[in-house]
Coordinates of C-alpha atoms in Angstrom, one line a residue:
X1 CA 7.1 26.0 -11.5
X2 CA 5.9 22.5 -10.5
X3 CA 7.4 21.0 -13.7
X4 CA 10.7 22.6 -12.7
X5 CA 10.4 21.1 -9.2
X6 CA 9.8 17.7 -10.7
X7 CA 12.8 18.0 -13.1
X8 CA 15.0 19.1 -10.3
X9 CA 13.8 16.2 -8.1
X10 CA 14.6 13.7 -10.9
X11 CA 18.0 15.2 -11.4
X12 CA 18.9 15.0 -7.8
X13 CA 17.9 11.3 -7.7
X14 CA 19.7 10.1 -10.8
X15 CA 22.8 12.3 -10.9
X16 CA 25.0 10.4 -8.5
X17 CA 24.8 7.1 -10.4
X18 CA 25.4 8.8 -13.7
X19 CA 28.6 10.3 -12.4
X20 CA 30.3 6.8 -12.3
X21 CA 28.6 5.4 -15.3
X22 CA 31.3 6.5 -17.8
X23 CA 34.0 3.9 -17.0
X24 CA 32.9 0.5 -18.3
X25 CA 35.0 -2.5 -17.0
X26 CA 35.8 -5.5 -19.1
X27 CA 35.8 -7.9 -16.1
X28 CA 34.0 -6.4 -13.1
X29 CA 34.1 -8.1 -9.7
X30 CA 31.2 -10.4 -8.8
X31 CA 29.2 -8.2 -6.4
X32 CA 25.4 -8.6 -6.6
X33 CA 23.7 -5.2 -5.8
X34 CA 20.2 -6.1 -6.9
X35 CA 17.4 -6.8 -7.4
X36 CA 15.4 -3.6 -7.1
X37 CA 13.6 -3.8 -3.7
X38 CA 10.4 -2.1 -4.9
X39 CA 6.8 -2.7 -4.1
X40 CA 3.5 -1.6 -5.7
X41 CA 2.4 1.8 -4.4
X42 CA -1.3 1.2 -5.2
X43 CA -3.0 2.7 -2.0
X44 CA -5.0 -0.4 -1.0
X45 CA -2.1 -2.7 -1.9
X46 CA 0.0 -0.7 0.6
X47 CA -2.3 -1.9 3.4
X48 CA -1.4 -5.5 2.7
X49 CA 1.6 -7.7 3.2
X50 CA 3.9 -7.6 0.1
X51 CA 7.2 -9.4 -0.5
X52 CA 9.9 -7.2 -1.9
X53 CA 12.2 -8.6 -4.6
X54 CA 15.4 -9.7 -2.9
X55 CA 18.4 -11.9 -3.3
X56 CA 17.9 -15.6 -2.8
X57 CA 21.3 -15.7 -1.1
X58 CA 20.6 -15.1 2.6
X59 CA 22.7 -13.2 5.2
X60 CA 25.2 -15.4 7.1
X61 CA 24.4 -16.1 10.7
X62 CA 25.3 -13.1 12.8
X63 CA 25.5 -10.8 9.8
X64 CA 23.4 -7.7 9.9
X65 CA 22.2 -5.0 7.5
X66 CA 20.1 -1.9 7.5
X67 CA 18.2 -0.5 4.5
X68 CA 16.4 2.8 4.0
X69 CA 14.0 3.0 1.1
X70 CA 12.0 5.9 -0.3
X71 CA 9.4 5.7 -3.1
X72 CA 7.4 8.6 -4.4
X73 CA 4.4 7.8 -6.8
X74 CA 1.9 9.7 -8.9
X75 CA -1.3 7.9 -9.3
X76 CA -4.4 8.8 -11.3
X77 CA -7.4 6.3 -11.4
X78 CA -10.8 7.8 -12.1
X79 CA -13.9 5.7 -12.9
X80 CA -17.6 5.5 -12.3
X81 CA -20.0 2.7 -13.2
X82 CA -23.5 2.7 -11.6
X83 CA -23.0 2.7 -7.8
X84 CA -19.2 2.1 -8.1
X85 CA -16.8 5.0 -7.8
X86 CA -13.0 4.9 -7.7
X87 CA -11.0 8.1 -7.6
X88 CA -7.3 7.7 -6.7
X89 CA -5.8 11.0 -7.7
X90 CA -2.7 12.2 -5.8
X91 CA 0.8 11.4 -4.9
X92 CA 2.1 8.9 -2.3
X93 CA 5.4 9.0 -0.5
X94 CA 6.4 5.8 1.4
X95 CA 9.6 5.7 3.4
X96 CA 10.8 2.6 5.3
X97 CA 13.6 1.6 7.6
X98 CA 14.4 -2.2 7.5
X99 CA 16.6 -4.2 9.8
X100 CA 17.9 -7.5 8.3
X101 CA 19.9 -10.1 10.2
X102 CA 21.1 -13.7 9.8
X103 CA 19.5 -15.5 12.7
X104 CA 20.5 -19.1 12.0
X105 CA 22.4 -21.2 9.4
X106 CA 21.0 -20.3 6.0
X107 CA 18.2 -18.3 7.6
X108 CA 17.6 -14.5 7.9
X109 CA 14.9 -12.2 9.3
X110 CA 13.8 -8.8 8.1
X111 CA 11.6 -6.3 9.8
X112 CA 10.4 -3.1 8.1
X113 CA 9.0 0.1 9.7
X114 CA 7.1 2.2 7.0
X115 CA 5.9 5.8 7.1
X116 CA 3.3 6.8 4.5
X117 CA 2.4 10.4 3.4
X118 CA -0.1 11.4 0.7
X119 CA -0.8 14.8 -0.9
X120 CA -1.8 16.5 -4.1
X121 CA 2.0 16.8 -5.0
X122 CA 3.7 18.3 -8.0
X123 CA 4.3 15.5 -10.6
X124 CA 1.1 15.8 -12.6
X125 CA 2.6 18.0 -15.4
X126 CA 5.8 16.0 -15.4
X127 CA 3.9 12.7 -15.8
X128 CA 1.9 14.2 -18.7
X129 CA 5.1 15.3 -20.5
X130 CA 6.8 12.0 -19.8
X131 CA 3.9 10.0 -21.2
X132 CA 3.5 12.2 -24.2
X133 CA 7.3 11.8 -25.0
X134 CA 7.1 8.0 -24.8
X135 CA 3.7 7.6 -26.4
X136 CA 2.2 6.2 -23.3
X137 CA -1.5 6.5 -22.5
X138 CA -2.5 9.5 -20.4
X139 CA -5.1 7.6 -18.4
X140 CA -7.7 10.4 -18.6
X141 CA -5.9 12.9 -16.5
X142 CA -7.6 15.7 -18.3
X143 CA -10.9 14.7 -16.6
X144 CA -9.9 16.2 -13.3
X145 CA -8.1 19.4 -12.2
X146 CA -4.3 19.2 -12.2
X147 CA -2.6 18.8 -8.8
X148 CA -5.9 17.8 -7.1
X149 CA -6.2 15.2 -4.3
X150 CA -8.9 12.5 -3.8
X151 CA -8.2 9.0 -2.6
X152 CA -11.6 7.3 -2.2
X153 CA -13.3 4.1 -3.2
X154 CA -17.1 3.8 -3.0
X155 CA -19.8 1.1 -3.7
X156 CA -23.5 1.4 -3.2
X157 CA -23.1 4.7 -1.6
X158 CA -20.6 3.4 1.0
X159 CA -17.1 4.7 1.2
X160 CA -15.0 1.6 1.7
X161 CA -11.6 3.2 1.5
X162 CA -10.1 6.6 2.1
X163 CA -6.4 7.7 2.5
X164 CA -5.9 10.7 4.7
X165 CA -3.9 13.5 3.0
X166 CA -1.2 15.8 4.3
X167 CA -0.8 13.7 7.4
X168 CA 2.1 11.2 7.7
X169 CA 1.1 7.8 9.2
X170 CA 2.8 4.6 10.3
X171 CA 2.0 1.7 8.0
X172 CA 1.5 -1.9 8.9
X173 CA 4.8 -3.7 9.8
X174 CA 6.0 -6.7 7.7
X175 CA 8.2 -9.4 9.3
X176 CA 9.7 -11.9 6.8
X177 CA 11.7 -15.0 7.6
X178 CA 13.7 -16.6 4.7
X179 CA 15.5 -19.9 4.6
X180 CA 17.9 -20.9 1.8
X181 CA 17.3 -24.4 0.6
X182 CA 19.9 -24.5 -2.2
X183 CA 23.3 -22.8 -2.4
X184 CA 24.3 -21.4 -5.7
X185 CA 26.8 -23.4 -7.7
X186 CA 28.1 -23.3 -11.2
X187 CA 25.2 -25.5 -12.2
X188 CA 22.5 -24.6 -9.8
X189 CA 20.8 -21.4 -8.8
X190 CA 20.3 -20.3 -5.2
X191 CA 16.8 -21.2 -4.0
X192 CA 15.1 -19.7 -0.9
X193 CA 11.7 -20.0 0.6
X194 CA 10.2 -17.2 2.7
X195 CA 7.2 -16.6 4.9
X196 CA 5.9 -13.5 6.5
X197 CA 3.3 -11.7 8.5
X198 CA 2.2 -8.1 8.6
X199 CA 1.4 -6.6 12.0
X200 CA -1.7 -4.2 11.9
X201 CA 0.1 -1.1 13.3
X202 CA -1.2 1.3 10.7
X203 CA -4.5 3.1 11.1
X204 CA -7.3 1.5 9.1
X205 CA -9.6 4.5 9.4
X206 CA -7.0 6.8 7.9
X207 CA -6.1 4.4 5.1
X208 CA -2.6 3.3 6.4
X209 CA -3.5 -0.3 7.3
X210 CA -6.2 -2.9 7.2
X211 CA -6.5 -3.6 10.9
X212 CA -5.8 -7.3 10.4
X213 CA -2.8 -9.7 10.3
X214 CA -1.9 -10.7 6.8
X215 CA 0.2 -13.8 6.2
X216 CA 2.0 -15.1 3.1
X217 CA 4.8 -17.3 1.7
X218 CA 6.9 -17.6 -1.4
X219 CA 10.0 -18.9 -3.2
X220 CA 12.8 -16.9 -4.8
X221 CA 15.8 -17.9 -7.0
X222 CA 19.0 -16.3 -8.1
X223 CA 21.8 -17.2 -10.6
X224 CA 24.9 -15.3 -11.6
X225 CA 26.5 -15.8 -15.0
X226 CA 29.6 -13.7 -15.5
X227 CA 28.7 -10.1 -15.1
X228 CA 25.0 -10.9 -15.2
X229 CA 22.7 -11.9 -12.3
X230 CA 19.1 -13.1 -12.8
X231 CA 16.5 -13.2 -10.0
X232 CA 12.9 -14.4 -9.9
X233 CA 10.2 -15.3 -7.5
X234 CA 6.5 -16.1 -6.8
X235 CA 4.6 -15.1 -3.6
X236 CA 1.1 -15.6 -2.2
X237 CA -0.5 -13.5 0.5
X238 CA -3.8 -14.3 2.4
X239 CA -5.2 -10.8 2.5
X240 CA -7.9 -9.3 4.8
X241 CA -10.2 -6.5 4.2
X242 CA -10.5 -3.6 6.6
X243 CA -13.7 -3.1 8.7
X244 CA -14.8 -0.3 6.3
X245 CA -15.6 -2.9 3.7
X246 CA -18.2 -4.6 5.9
X247 CA -21.7 -4.6 4.4
X248 CA -20.4 -3.4 1.0
X249 CA -20.3 -6.8 -0.7
X250 CA -16.6 -6.2 -1.6
X251 CA -13.9 -8.7 -0.8
X252 CA -10.2 -8.3 -1.4
X253 CA -8.5 -10.9 -3.6
X254 CA -5.7 -12.9 -2.1
X255 CA -2.5 -11.5 -3.5
X256 CA -0.3 -13.4 -6.0
X257 CA 2.7 -11.8 -7.5
X258 CA 5.4 -12.9 -9.9
X259 CA 8.8 -11.2 -9.9
X260 CA 11.7 -11.1 -12.3
X261 CA 14.9 -9.1 -12.2
X262 CA 18.2 -8.8 -14.2
X263 CA 21.4 -7.1 -13.2
X264 CA 24.4 -6.1 -15.4
X265 CA 27.6 -5.2 -13.6
X266 CA 28.9 -2.2 -15.5
X267 CA 32.1 -1.8 -13.6
X268 CA 33.5 -2.7 -10.1
X269 CA 31.3 -0.1 -8.4
X270 CA 28.1 0.1 -10.4
X271 CA 25.3 -2.2 -11.7
X272 CA 22.4 -1.5 -14.1
X273 CA 19.2 -3.1 -13.0
X274 CA 15.8 -3.9 -14.4
X275 CA 12.8 -5.7 -12.9
X276 CA 9.2 -6.6 -13.6
X277 CA 6.6 -7.5 -11.0
X278 CA 3.1 -8.7 -11.9
X279 CA 0.5 -8.2 -9.0
X280 CA -2.9 -9.7 -9.0
X281 CA -6.0 -7.4 -8.9
X282 CA -7.2 -5.7 -5.7
X283 CA -10.7 -7.1 -5.9
X284 CA -13.0 -8.9 -8.3
X285 CA -16.2 -7.2 -7.0
X286 CA -15.8 -4.0 -9.1
X287 CA -16.5 -3.8 -12.8
X288 CA -14.3 -0.8 -13.5
X289 CA -10.7 -1.3 -14.6
X290 CA -9.3 1.3 -12.1
X291 CA -9.4 -1.3 -9.4
X292 CA -10.2 -4.5 -11.2
X293 CA -7.0 -5.1 -13.2
X294 CA -3.7 -6.6 -12.6
X295 CA -0.7 -4.3 -12.0
X296 CA 2.6 -4.8 -14.0
X297 CA 5.4 -2.7 -12.5
X298 CA 8.5 -2.3 -14.7
X299 CA 11.5 -0.9 -12.8
X300 CA 14.8 0.5 -14.2
X301 CA 17.6 1.7 -11.9
X302 CA 21.3 1.9 -11.1
X303 CA 23.0 0.7 -7.9
X304 CA 26.5 2.0 -7.0
X305 CA 28.8 1.4 -4.0
X306 CA 29.6 4.2 -1.6
X307 CA 31.7 1.9 0.7
X308 CA 32.8 -1.7 1.0
X309 CA 29.4 -2.7 2.6
X310 CA 27.2 0.2 1.5
X311 CA 25.2 0.7 -1.7
X312 CA 22.8 3.3 -3.0
X313 CA 20.1 2.4 -5.6
X314 CA 18.0 4.9 -7.6
X315 CA 15.5 4.4 -10.3
X316 CA 12.0 4.8 -11.6
X317 CA 8.9 2.6 -12.2
X318 CA 6.0 2.5 -14.7
X319 CA 2.8 0.5 -14.6
X320 CA 3.0 -1.0 -18.1
X321 CA -0.7 -2.1 -18.0
X322 CA -1.7 1.5 -17.0
X323 CA -5.0 0.5 -15.6
X324 CA -4.9 0.2 -11.8
X325 CA -1.4 1.1 -10.6
X326 CA 0.6 4.3 -10.1
X327 CA 1.5 6.1 -13.3
X328 CA 5.1 6.9 -12.3
X329 CA 7.3 6.2 -9.3
X330 CA 10.7 7.4 -8.5
X331 CA 12.6 5.5 -5.8
X332 CA 15.9 5.4 -3.9
X333 CA 17.4 3.1 -1.3
X334 CA 20.5 2.9 0.8
X335 CA 21.7 -0.3 2.4
X336 CA 24.7 -0.9 4.6
X337 CA 26.2 -3.9 6.5
X338 CA 26.6 -3.5 10.2

């Protein structure tokens, strides 16, 4: 039954884009619909500021946009070495409403309000079948009961992280300001710098936030060549550990991520998208790979217009390193100009 539910869920997400995929255009209009605005759904990473992939071309002054994103992930990380224990076994659903506005020449501002929900879920069997079909590693899922839930990290007998299940919670609120340094031309890519803070709105005791203000900055670039658009970026975040880490000897690593994306405009209404984000490890104070490895998230999706200023994007994500990140994520977003 749960496998049928997972298959139906995937069908409902991907069917709309497939409906318009048949008509390939020889010379589609230049409308950039990407990159995929994903972020790593590793539970502790969700309590830190993270910069989503985005266009380097900013909104014009006075222009406004709203975006709704939804990402549902199955994660299984299970490891024990000495006094270290990491069990991240469950499913995480993060929904966010973002407001995006051009606030000055070549400058825009984005504010995102996230809601996080975690539970045992229904994707375990689906992920097992998916990984078997593609020859991907199973990650030791057979070591724990299927459709179980535990989200805890311990060291020296101290529980330093726990994500409350079956109880939606408000996450920390990121605010990002971007300024475009270089306009795109036939010879030059668009180049934009951005800086951000994350307000500690989420509950640290329930695992929805870290109780501290994170700050970060980065640079992104974008270049269109015919029906192709390539994007890339690098970002750094000065992270802070929640109070539950105190006395454990565990510090969080400052976050460094590299982003790359490619878009192929299939026709006037639809684009095919792919992206890769490499995130630094959560911490260097554990020996076990379930929390002490980088996360490489590979995204594939389609974006299609549902109006002149409205686009829906659907897709899925895999952690290609398969050590510390979610095993499988399905996501969708809707954006519209106001």
